[in-house]
Coordinates of C-alpha atoms in Angstrom, one line a residue:
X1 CA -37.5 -69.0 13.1
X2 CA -36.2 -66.9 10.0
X3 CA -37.9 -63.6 10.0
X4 CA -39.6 -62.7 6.6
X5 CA -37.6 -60.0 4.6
X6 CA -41.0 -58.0 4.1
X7 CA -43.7 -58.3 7.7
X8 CA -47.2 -56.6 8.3
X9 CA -46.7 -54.5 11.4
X10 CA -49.1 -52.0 13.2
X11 CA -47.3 -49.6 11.2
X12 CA -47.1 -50.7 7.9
X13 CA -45.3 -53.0 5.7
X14 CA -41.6 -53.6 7.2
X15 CA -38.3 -54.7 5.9
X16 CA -36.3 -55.4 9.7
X17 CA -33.2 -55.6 7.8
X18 CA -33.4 -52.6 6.1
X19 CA -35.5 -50.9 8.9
X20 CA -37.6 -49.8 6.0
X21 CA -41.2 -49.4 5.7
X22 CA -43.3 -49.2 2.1
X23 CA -46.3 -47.1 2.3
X24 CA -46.7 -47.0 6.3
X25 CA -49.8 -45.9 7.5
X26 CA -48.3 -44.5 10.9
X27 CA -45.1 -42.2 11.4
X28 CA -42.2 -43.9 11.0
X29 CA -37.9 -43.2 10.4
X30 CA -37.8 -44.3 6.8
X31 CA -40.6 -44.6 4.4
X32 CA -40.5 -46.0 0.8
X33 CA -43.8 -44.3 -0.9
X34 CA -45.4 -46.2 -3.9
X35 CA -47.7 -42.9 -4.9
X36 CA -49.2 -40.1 -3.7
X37 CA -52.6 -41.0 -3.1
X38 CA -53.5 -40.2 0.7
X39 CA -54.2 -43.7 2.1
X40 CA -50.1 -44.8 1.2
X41 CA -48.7 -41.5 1.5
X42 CA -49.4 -40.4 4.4
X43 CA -47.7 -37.1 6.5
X44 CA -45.1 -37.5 9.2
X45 CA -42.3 -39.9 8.1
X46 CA -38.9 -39.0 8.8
X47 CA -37.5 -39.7 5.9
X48 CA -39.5 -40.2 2.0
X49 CA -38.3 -42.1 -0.6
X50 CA -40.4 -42.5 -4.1
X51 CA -40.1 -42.0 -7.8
X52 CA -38.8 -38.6 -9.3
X53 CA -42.6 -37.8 -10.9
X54 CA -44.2 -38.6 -7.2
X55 CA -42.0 -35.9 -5.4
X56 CA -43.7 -32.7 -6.3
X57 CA -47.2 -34.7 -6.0
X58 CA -46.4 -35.5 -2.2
X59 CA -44.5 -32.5 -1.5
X60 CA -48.1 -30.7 -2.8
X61 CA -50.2 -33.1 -0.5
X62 CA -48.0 -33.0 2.7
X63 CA -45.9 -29.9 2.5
X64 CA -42.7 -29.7 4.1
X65 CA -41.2 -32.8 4.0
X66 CA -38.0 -34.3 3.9
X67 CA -38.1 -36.7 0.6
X68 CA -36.0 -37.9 -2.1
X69 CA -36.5 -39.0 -5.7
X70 CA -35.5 -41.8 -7.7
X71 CA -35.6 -43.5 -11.0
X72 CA -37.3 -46.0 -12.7
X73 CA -35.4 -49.3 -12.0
X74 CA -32.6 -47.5 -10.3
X75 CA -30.7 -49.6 -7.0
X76 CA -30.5 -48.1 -4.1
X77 CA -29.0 -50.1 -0.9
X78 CA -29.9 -50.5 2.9
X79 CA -28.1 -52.3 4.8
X80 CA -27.4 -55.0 2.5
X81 CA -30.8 -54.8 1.3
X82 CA -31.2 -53.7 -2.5
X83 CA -34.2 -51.5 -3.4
X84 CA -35.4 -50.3 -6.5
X85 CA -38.4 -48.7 -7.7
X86 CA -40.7 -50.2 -10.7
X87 CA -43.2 -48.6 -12.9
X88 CA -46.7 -49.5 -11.9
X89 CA -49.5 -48.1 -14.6
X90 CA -52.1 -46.6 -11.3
X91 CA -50.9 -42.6 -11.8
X92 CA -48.5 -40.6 -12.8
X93 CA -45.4 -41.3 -11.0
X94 CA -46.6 -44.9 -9.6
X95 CA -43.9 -46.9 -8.4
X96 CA -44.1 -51.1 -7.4
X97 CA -41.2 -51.7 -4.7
X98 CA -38.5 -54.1 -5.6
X99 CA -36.6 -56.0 -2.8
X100 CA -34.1 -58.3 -2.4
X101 CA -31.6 -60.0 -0.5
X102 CA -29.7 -62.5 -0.2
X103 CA -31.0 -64.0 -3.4
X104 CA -34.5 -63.5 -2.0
X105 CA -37.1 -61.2 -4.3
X106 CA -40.1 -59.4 -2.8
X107 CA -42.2 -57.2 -5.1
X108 CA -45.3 -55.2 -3.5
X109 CA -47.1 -53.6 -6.3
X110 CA -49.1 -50.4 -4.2
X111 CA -52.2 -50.3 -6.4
X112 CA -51.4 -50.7 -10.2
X113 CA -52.9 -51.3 -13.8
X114 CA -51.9 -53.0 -16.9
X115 CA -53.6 -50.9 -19.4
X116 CA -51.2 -48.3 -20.7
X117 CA -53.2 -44.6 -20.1
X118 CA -50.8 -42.8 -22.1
X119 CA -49.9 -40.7 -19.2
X120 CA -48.5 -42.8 -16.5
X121 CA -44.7 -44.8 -17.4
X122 CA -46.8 -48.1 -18.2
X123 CA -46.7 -51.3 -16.3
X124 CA -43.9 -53.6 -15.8
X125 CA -44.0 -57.1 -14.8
X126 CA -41.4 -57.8 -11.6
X127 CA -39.9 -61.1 -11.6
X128 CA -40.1 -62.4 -8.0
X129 CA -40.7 -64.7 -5.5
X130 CA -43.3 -63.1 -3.2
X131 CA -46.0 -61.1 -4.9
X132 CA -47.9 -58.4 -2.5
X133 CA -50.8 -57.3 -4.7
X134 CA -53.8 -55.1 -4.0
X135 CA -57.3 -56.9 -4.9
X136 CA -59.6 -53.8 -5.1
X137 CA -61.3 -55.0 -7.9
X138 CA -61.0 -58.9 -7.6
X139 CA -64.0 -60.4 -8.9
X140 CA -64.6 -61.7 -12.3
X141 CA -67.4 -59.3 -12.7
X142 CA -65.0 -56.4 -12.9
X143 CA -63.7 -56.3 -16.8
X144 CA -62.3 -53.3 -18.0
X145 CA -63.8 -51.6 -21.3
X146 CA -60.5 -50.3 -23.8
X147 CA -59.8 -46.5 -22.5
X148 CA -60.6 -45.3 -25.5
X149 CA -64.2 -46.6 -26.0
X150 CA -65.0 -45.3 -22.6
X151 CA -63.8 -41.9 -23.6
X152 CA -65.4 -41.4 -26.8
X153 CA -68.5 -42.9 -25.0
X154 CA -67.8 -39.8 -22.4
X155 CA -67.3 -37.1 -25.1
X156 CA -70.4 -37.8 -27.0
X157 CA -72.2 -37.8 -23.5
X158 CA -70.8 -34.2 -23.2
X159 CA -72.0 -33.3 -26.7
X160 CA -75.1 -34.3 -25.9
X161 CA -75.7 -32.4 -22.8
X162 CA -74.3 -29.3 -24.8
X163 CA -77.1 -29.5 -27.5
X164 CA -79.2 -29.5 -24.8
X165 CA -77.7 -26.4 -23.1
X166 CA -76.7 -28.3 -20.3
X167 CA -73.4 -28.3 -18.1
X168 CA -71.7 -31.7 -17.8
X169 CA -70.2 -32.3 -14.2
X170 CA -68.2 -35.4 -14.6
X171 CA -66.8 -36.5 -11.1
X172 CA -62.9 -38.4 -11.2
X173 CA -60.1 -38.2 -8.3
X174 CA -58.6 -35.3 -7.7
X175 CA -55.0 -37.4 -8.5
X176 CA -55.0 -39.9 -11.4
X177 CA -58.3 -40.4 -12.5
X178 CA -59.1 -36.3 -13.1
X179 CA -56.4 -35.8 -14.9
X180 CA -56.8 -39.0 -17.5
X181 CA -60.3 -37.9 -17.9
X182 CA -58.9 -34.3 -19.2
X183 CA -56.4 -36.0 -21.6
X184 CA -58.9 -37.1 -24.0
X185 CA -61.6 -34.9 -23.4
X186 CA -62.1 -33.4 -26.7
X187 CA -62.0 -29.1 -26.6
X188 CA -63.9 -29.0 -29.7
X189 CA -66.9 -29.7 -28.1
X190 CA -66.7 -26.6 -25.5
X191 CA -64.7 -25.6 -23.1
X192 CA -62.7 -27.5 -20.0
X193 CA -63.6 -26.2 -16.7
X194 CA -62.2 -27.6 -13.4
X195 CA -62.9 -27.7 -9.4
X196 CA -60.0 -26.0 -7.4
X197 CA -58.3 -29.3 -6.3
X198 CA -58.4 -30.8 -9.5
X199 CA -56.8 -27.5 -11.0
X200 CA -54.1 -27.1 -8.3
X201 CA -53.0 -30.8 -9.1
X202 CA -53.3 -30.4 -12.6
X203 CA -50.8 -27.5 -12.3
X204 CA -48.3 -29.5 -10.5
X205 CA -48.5 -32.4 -13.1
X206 CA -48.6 -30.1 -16.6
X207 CA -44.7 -30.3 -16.7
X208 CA -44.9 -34.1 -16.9
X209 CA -47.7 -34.2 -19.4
X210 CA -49.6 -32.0 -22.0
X211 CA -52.7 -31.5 -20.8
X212 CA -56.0 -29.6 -22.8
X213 CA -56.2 -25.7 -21.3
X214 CA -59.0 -25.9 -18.8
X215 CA -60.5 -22.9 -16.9
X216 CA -60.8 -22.9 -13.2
X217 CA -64.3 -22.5 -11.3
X218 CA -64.1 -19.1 -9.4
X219 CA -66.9 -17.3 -7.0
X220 CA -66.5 -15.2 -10.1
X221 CA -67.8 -17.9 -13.1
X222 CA -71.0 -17.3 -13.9
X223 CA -73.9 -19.8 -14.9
X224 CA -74.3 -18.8 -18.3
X225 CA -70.4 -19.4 -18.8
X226 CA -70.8 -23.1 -17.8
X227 CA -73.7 -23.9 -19.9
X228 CA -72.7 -26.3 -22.4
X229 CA -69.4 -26.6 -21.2
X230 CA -67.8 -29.7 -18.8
X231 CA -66.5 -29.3 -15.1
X232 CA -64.4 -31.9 -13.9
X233 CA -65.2 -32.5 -10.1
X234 CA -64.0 -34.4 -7.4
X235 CA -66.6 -37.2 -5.8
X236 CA -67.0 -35.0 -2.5
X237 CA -68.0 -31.9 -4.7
X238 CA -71.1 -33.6 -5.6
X239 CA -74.1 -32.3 -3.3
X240 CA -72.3 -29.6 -2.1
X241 CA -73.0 -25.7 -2.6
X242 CA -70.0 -25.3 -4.9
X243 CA -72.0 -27.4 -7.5
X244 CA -75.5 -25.4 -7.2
X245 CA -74.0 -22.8 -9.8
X246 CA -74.2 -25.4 -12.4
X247 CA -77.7 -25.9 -12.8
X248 CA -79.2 -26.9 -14.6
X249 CA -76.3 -29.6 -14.8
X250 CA -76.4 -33.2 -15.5
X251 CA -73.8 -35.5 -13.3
X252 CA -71.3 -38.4 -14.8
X253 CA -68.9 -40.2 -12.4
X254 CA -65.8 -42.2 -13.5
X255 CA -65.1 -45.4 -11.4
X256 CA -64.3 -49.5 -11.8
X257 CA -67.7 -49.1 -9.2
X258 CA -69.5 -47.9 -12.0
X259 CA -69.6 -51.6 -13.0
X260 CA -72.8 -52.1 -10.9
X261 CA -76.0 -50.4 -11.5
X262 CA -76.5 -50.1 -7.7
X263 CA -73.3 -47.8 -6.7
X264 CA -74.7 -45.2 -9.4
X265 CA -77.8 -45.3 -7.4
X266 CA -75.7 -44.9 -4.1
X267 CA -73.9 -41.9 -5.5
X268 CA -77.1 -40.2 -7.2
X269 CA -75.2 -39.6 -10.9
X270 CA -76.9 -39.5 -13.5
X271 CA -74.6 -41.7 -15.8
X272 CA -71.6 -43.9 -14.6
X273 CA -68.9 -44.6 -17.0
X274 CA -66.7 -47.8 -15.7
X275 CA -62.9 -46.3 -16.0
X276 CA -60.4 -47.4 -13.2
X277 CA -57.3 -47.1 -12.1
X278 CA -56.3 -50.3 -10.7
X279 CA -56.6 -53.8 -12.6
X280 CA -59.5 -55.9 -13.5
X281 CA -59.9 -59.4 -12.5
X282 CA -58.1 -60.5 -15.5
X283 CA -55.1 -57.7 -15.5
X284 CA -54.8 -59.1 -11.6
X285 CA -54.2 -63.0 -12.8
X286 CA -52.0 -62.4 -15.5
X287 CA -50.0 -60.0 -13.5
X288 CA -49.5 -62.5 -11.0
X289 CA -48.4 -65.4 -13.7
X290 CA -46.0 -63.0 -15.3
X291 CA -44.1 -62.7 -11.9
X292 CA -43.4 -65.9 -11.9
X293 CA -43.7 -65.7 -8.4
X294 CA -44.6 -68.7 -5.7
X295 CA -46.3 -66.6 -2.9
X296 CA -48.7 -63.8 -3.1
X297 CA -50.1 -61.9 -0.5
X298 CA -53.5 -60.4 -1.1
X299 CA -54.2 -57.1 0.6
X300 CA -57.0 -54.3 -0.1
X301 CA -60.5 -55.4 -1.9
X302 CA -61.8 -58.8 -1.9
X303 CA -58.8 -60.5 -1.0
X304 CA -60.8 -62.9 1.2
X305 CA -62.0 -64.7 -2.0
X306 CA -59.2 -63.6 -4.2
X307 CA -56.7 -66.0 -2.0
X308 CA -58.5 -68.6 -1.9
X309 CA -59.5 -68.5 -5.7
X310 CA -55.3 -68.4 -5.9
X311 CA -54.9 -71.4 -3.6
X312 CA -56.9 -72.9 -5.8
X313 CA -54.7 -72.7 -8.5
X314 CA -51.9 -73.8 -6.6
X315 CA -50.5 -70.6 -4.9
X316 CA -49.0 -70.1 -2.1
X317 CA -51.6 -67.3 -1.1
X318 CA -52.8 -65.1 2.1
X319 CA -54.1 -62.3 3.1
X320 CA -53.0 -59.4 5.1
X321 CA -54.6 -56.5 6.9
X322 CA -53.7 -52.7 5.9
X323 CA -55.1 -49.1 5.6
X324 CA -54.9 -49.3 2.2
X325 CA -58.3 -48.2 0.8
X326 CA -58.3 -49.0 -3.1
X327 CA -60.4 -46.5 -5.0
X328 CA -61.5 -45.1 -2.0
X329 CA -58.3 -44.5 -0.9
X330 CA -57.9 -41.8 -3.6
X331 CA -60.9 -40.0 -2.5
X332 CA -59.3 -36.3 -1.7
X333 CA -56.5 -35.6 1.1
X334 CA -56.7 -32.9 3.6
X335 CA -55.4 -30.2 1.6
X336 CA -57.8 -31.3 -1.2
X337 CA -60.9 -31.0 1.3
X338 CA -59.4 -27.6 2.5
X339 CA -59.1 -26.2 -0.6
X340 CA -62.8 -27.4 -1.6
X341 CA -64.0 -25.7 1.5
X342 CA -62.5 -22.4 0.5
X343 CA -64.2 -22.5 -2.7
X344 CA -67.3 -22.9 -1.2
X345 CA -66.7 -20.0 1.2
X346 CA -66.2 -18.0 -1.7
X347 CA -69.6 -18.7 -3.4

């Protein structure tokens, strides 16, 4: 029985030829990285490969490790196997995974968008024949509003809380989503102020993009500076002690989740504005069309109903199991959690 060139293990996704994986979830030899959110980059690989802009992300989130950068569409070969890396549109230095061999072309995507955020290397459509594609958001009630409407939307919130001497907490991932968020917030309205593990990211991504100045939240920031002003936080800020200092404060929270009235309930904001990072249900079809591709495995999100929408239309579809996580994936690594404990300490 011919082995597949890409297989689900315990481990991760596997390439036996190569002896490869692609965003393992467990310790292996050699690890191809898609992007630097914690549930596909994970700590104790031998060996890291991933795009140039995703090396001094990782090497923030896991330290010491051995890892090596490459470019945008550049081949790199394993054992007869031919990899190359493939802008995918999810955060800044998000990579699809292109492999082939022996005239056979597998594509896994990592979590991706098609809507250009003007900070991330956009999108690219992968011609293959096997499609691995995340489904976090795989239901036709999930459609995106343009980036820019939600922003303006989000800077006359902020304008409105200021007249109202209020702070503006808006919550976004500390990796990606925070850091989209602060390229359009508008400075004229008052100043930027950001939680320590947003800041420290934001540091390590300024040489890639220009970013507004913002101001970091110290045990030394006092209430009155923050009034009328907008701290961007990560999710597991909110409720905590670090956020008492704001009052009075009112809460925002930036997700694709925001789509329902129910998960702004569940996380107690006060307004939800519906900005994600990975496709909606119609950026996930067309992607898949463009491919050109014949099978198409369906992991994170509702994949379940996703594949069998996709049989439906005549593809070869499945599902597999993985750690992969989807927005909640992107909620904040270790070192993230660490560093929002010190701040707390320091209160």
């Amino acid at each position: 029985m011919k082995v597949p060139l890409l297989a689900f293990n315990d481990k991760g996704i596997y390439c036996q030829q190569a002896d490869v994986y692609l965003d393992p979830w467990r310790p292996v030899t050699n690890a191809i990285i898609t992007h630097g959110h914690a549930d596909h980059a994970r700590w104790g690989h031998k060996n890291y490969i991933t795009h140039y802009d995703n090396v001094p992300i990782i090497k923030h989130r896991l330290g010491d490790i051995n890892v090596s950068g490459k470019d945008w569409n550049e081949t790199f070969t394993v054992n007869g196997v031919k990899f190359s890396l493939h802008p995918a549109g999810h955060v800044i230095g998000s990579a699809q995974i292109r492999v082939e061999y022996k005239g056979e072309v597998w594509v896994f995507t990592g979590d991706y968008k098609t809507e250009d955020d003007g900070i991330s290397v956009p999108y690219e459509v992968v011609k293959c024949n096997s499609f691995i594609t995340e489904c976090t958001f795989s239901l036709p009630a999930f459609k995106w509003t343009p980036q820019a409407e939600v922003m303006t939307d989000i800077n006359n919130w902020w304008a409105e809380n200021r007249a109202e001497g209020k702070t503006s907490v808006l919550f976004g991932y500390s990796l990606g989503k925070a850091q989209r968020l602060l390229k359009y917030l508008d400075p004229n309205i008052g100043t930027i102020y950001t939680h320590g593990a947003i800041e420290n990211m934001t540091e390590v991504l300024r040489p890639l993009v220009d970013f507004p100045a913002t101001v970091r939240v110290t045990s030394e920031t006092k209430k009155e500076d923050l009034l009328g002003s907008i701290v961007l936080a990560p999710p597991s800020a909110h409720g905590s002690t670090w956020i008492r200092k704001m009052t009075p404060f009112v809460t925002g929270s930036a997700s694709g989740w925001m789509t329902f009235r129910g998960a702004r309930r569940r996380r107690a904001v006060d307004r939800g504005f519906v900005l994600s990072d990975h496709c909606d249900w119609t950026g996930l079809l067309e992607s898949i069309k463009a491919t050109g591709a014949e099978k198409v495995i369906c992991t994170h999100g509702y994949s379940d109903i996703f594949s069998k929408y996709l049989k439906e239309l005549g593809y070869d579809a499945r599902t597999a199991h993985t750690q992969y996580e989807g927005e909640l994936g992107e909620m904040d690594s270790k070192k993230d959690v660490e560093e929002e404990r010190i701040e707390e300490q320091r209160e």
